[in-house]
CSV table of C-alpha atoms in Angstrom, one decimal:
chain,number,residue,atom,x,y,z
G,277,UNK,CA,-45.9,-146.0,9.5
G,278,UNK,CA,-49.0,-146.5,10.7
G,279,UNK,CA,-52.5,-144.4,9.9
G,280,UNK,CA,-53.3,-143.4,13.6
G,281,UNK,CA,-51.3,-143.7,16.4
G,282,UNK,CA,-51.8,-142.9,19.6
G,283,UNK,CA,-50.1,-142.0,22.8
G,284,UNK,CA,-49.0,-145.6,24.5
G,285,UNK,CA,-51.6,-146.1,27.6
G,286,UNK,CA,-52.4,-146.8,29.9
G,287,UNK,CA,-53.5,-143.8,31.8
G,288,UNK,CA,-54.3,-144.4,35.8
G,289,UNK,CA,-55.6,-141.4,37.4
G,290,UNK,CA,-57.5,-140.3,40.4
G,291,UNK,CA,-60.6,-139.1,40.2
G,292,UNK,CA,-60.7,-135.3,39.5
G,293,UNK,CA,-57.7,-135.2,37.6
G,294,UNK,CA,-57.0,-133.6,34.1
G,295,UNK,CA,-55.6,-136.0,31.4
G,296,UNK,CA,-55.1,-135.7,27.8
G,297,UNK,CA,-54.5,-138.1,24.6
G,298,UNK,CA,-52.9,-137.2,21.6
G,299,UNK,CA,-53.0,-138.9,18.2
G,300,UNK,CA,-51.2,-138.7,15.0
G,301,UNK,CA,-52.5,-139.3,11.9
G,302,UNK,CA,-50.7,-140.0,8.5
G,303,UNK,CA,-52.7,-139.1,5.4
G,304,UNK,CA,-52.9,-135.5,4.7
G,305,UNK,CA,-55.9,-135.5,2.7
G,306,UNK,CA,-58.1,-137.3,5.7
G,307,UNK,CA,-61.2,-135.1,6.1
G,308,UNK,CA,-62.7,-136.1,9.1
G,309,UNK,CA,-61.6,-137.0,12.9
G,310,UNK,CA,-63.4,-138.1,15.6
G,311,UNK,CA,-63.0,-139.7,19.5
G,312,UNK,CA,-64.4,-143.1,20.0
G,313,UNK,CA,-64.8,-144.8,23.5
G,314,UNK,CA,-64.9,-148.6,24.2
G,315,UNK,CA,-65.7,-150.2,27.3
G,316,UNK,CA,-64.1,-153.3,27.6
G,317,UNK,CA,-66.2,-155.7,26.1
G,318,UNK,CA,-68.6,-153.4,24.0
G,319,UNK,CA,-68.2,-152.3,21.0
G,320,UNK,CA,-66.8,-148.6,20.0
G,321,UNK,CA,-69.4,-145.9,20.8
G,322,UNK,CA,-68.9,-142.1,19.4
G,323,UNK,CA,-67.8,-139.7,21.7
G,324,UNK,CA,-67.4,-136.7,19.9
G,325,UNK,CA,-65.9,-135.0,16.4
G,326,UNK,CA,-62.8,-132.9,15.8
G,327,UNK,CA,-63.5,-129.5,14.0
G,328,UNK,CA,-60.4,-127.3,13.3
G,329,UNK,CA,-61.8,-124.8,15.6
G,330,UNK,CA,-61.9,-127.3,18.3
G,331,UNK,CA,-64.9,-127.9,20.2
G,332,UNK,CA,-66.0,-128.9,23.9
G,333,UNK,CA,-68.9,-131.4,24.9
G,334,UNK,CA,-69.2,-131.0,28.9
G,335,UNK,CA,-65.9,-132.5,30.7
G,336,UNK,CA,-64.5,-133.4,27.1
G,337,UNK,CA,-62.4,-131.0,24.2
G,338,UNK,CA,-61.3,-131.9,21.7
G,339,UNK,CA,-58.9,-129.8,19.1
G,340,UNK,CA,-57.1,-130.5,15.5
G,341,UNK,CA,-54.1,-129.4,14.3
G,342,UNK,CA,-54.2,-129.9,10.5
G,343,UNK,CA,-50.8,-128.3,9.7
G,344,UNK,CA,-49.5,-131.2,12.7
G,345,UNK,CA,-51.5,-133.4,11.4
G,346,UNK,CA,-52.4,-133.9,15.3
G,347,UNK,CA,-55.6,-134.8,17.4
G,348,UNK,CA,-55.9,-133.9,21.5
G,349,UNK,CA,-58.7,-135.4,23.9
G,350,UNK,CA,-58.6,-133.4,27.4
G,351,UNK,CA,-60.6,-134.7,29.8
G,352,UNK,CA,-61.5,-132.5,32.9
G,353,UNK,CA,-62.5,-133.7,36.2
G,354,UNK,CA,-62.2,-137.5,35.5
G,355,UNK,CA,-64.7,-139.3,36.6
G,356,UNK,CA,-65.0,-142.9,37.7
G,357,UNK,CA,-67.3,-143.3,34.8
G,358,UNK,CA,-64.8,-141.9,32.6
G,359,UNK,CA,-62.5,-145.6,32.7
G,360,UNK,CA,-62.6,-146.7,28.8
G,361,UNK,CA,-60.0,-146.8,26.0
G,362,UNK,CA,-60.6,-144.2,23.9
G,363,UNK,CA,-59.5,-144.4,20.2
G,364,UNK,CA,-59.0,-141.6,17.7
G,365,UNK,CA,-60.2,-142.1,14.4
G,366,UNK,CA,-60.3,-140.4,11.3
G,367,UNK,CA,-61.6,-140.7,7.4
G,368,UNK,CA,-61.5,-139.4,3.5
G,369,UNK,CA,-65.1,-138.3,2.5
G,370,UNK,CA,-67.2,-141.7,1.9
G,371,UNK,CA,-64.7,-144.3,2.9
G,372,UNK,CA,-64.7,-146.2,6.4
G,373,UNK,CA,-63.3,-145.2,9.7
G,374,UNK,CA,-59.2,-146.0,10.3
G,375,UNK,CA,-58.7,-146.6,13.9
G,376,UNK,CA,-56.2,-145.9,15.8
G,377,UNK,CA,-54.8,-148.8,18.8
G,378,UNK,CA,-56.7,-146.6,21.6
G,379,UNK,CA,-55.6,-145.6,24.6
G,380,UNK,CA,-56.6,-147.0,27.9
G,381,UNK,CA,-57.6,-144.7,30.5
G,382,UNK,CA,-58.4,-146.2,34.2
G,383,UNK,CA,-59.5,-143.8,36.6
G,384,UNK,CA,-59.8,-144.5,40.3
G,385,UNK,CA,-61.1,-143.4,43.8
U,144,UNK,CA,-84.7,-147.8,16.4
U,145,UNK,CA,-83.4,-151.4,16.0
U,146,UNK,CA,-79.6,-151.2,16.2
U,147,UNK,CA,-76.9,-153.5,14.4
U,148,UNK,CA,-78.1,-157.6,15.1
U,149,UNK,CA,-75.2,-159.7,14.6
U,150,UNK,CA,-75.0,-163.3,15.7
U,151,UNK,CA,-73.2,-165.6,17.4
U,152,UNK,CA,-72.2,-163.4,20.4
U,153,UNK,CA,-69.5,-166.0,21.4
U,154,UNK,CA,-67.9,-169.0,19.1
U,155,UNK,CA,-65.4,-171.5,19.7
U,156,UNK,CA,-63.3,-173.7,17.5
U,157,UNK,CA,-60.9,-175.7,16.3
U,158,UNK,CA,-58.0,-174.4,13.8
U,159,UNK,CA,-58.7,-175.1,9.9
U,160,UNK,CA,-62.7,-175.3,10.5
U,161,UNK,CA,-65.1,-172.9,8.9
U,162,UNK,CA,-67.2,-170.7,10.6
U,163,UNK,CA,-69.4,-168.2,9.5
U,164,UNK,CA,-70.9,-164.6,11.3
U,165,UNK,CA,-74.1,-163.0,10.3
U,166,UNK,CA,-75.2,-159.1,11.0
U,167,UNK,CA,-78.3,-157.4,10.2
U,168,UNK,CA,-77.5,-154.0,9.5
U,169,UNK,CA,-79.9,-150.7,10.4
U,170,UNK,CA,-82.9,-150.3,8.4
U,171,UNK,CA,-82.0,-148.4,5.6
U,172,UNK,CA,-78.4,-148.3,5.7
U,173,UNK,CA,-77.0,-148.5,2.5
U,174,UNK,CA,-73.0,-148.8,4.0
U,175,UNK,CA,-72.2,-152.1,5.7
U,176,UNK,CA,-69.0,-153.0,7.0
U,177,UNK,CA,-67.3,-155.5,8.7
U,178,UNK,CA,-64.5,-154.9,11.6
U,179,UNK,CA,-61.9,-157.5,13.2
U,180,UNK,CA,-60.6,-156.2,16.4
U,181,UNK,CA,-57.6,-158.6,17.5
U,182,UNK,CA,-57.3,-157.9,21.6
U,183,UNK,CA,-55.2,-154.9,22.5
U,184,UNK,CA,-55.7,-153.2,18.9
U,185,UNK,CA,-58.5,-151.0,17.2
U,186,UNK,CA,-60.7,-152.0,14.8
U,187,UNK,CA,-59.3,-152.7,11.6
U,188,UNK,CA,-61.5,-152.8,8.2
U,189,UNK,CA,-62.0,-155.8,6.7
U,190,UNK,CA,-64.6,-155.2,3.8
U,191,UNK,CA,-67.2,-152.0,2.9
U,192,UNK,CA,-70.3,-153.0,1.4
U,193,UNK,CA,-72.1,-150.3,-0.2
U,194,UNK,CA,-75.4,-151.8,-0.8
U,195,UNK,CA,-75.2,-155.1,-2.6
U,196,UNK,CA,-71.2,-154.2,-3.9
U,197,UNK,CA,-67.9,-154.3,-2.1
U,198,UNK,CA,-66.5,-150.5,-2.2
U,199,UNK,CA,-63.1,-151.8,-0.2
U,200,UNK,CA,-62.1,-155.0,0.6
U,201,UNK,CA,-58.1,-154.5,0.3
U,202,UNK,CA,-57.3,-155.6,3.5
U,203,UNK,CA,-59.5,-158.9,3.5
U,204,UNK,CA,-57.3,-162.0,3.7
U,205,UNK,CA,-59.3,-163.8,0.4
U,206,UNK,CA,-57.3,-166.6,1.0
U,207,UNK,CA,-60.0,-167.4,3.7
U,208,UNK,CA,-61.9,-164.6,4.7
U,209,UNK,CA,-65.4,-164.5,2.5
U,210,UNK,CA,-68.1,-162.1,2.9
U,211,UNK,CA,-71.6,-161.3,0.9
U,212,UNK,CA,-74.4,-158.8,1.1
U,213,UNK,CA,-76.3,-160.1,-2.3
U,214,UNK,CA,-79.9,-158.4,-1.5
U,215,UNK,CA,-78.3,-155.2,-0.1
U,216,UNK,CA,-79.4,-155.9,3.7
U,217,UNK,CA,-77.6,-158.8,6.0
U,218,UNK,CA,-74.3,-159.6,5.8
U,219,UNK,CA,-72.4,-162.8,6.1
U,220,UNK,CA,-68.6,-163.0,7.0
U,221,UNK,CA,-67.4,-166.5,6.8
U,222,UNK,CA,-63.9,-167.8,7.7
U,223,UNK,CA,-62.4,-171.0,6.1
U,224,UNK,CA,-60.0,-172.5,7.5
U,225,UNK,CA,-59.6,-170.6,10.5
U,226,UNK,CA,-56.3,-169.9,12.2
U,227,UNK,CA,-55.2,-169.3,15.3
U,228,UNK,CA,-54.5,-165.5,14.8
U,229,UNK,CA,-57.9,-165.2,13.6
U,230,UNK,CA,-59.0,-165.4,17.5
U,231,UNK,CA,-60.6,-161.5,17.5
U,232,UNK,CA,-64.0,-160.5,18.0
U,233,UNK,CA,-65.8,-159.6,14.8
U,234,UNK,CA,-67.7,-156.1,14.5
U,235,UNK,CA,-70.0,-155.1,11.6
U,236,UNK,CA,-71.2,-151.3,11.3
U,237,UNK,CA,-73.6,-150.0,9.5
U,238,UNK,CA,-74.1,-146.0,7.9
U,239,UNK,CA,-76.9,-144.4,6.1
U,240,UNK,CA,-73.9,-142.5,4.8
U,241,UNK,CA,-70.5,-143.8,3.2
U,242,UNK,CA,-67.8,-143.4,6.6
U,243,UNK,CA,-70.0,-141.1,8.5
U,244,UNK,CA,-72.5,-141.9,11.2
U,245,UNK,CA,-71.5,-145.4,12.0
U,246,UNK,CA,-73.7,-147.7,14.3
U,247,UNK,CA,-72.0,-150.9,15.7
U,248,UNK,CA,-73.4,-154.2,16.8
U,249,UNK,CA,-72.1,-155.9,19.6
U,250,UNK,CA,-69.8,-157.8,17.8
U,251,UNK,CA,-69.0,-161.2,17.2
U,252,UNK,CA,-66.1,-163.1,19.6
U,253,UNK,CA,-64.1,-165.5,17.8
U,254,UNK,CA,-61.8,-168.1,19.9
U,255,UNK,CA,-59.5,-170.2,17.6
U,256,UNK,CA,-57.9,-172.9,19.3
């Protein structure tokens, strides 16, 4: 079984539409989760951190289920700008980031 | 700030030659780490320098995959021989602490043909 999976993409949407990306992660004593986004060709970029309370940046929530051992993304009001693959990722305290695959998202006019 | 340097941007060669990547982490950084994203996947850790010593390096391939940090700064990630599956592109991070607060470079594509 793998660390972090994520739903299968990809995602094609029109613009103003509400989409959201679940993950899965394996290892119950990870500590901390976050959303990454990767244009193609770039390198991964933080988007955000999970808290257990969840927590909203803008457009963008993002909530944990510990018990579930499960991580949402909800985008609202997709955005052209929005197109990117967006990987979940989480960590133990002091060790390095376990990616998930990512899920491509494509949003269009 | 300075972000991540790493260099080539873009390398092509043949199966079973060498080939070696270099990234200059952010100053003061103490956790360095190297990344190989094969197309279609996320990154997946290769090595974790902490300083001048290798914290995790379980999932290197040692058979060919080599990589030092001996003053503590840059980095070096060499490959020898190279195979075809090795075709990725190459990403090296860098924290001021141990798995949080990563900064990339742009990365490092390798074509093995």
């Amino acid at each position: 079984r793998k660390e972090v999976e994520q739903d299968p993409g990809p995602f094609n949407v029109p613009e103003g539409a509400t989409v959201a990306f679940n993950c899965t992660y394996s290892n119950s004593a990870s500590q901390s989760f976050f959303w990454y986004r990767q244009d193609c060709r770039k390198e991964p970029k933080l988007l955000m951190s999970v808290y257990s309370s969840g927590n909203e940046d803008g457009r963008f929530t993002a909530q944990l289920n510990r018990a579930s051992q499960y991580i949402s993304l909800l985008i609202r009001d997709s955005k052209l700008s929005d197109s990117a693959t967006y990987l979940c990722v989480v960590n133990q305290a002091g060790t390095a980031l376990i990616f998930g695959k990512g899920t491509t998202l494509s949003v269009s006019s | 700030e300075a972000g991540v340097a790493q260099s080539p941007r873009y390398k092509i060669i043949e199966k079973r030659q060498s080939v070696a990547f270099w990234c200059n982490p952010i100053s003061g950084h103490a956790t360095l780490y190297w990344y190989q994203q094969i197309l279609g996947q996320g990154p997946k850790l290769l090595i974790q320098f902490q300083n001048n010593g290798v914290v995790d390096d379980s999932q290197l391939p040692k058979d060919r995959f080599s990589a030092e940090r001996l003053k503590g700064v840059d980095s070096t990630l060499k490959i020898q021989p190279a195979k075809l599956e090795d075709s990725a592109v190459y990403l090296c991070a860098s924290s001021l602490v141990q798995g949080l607060g990563y900064t990339f470079g742009s990365g490092t594509r390798l074509t093995v043909v």
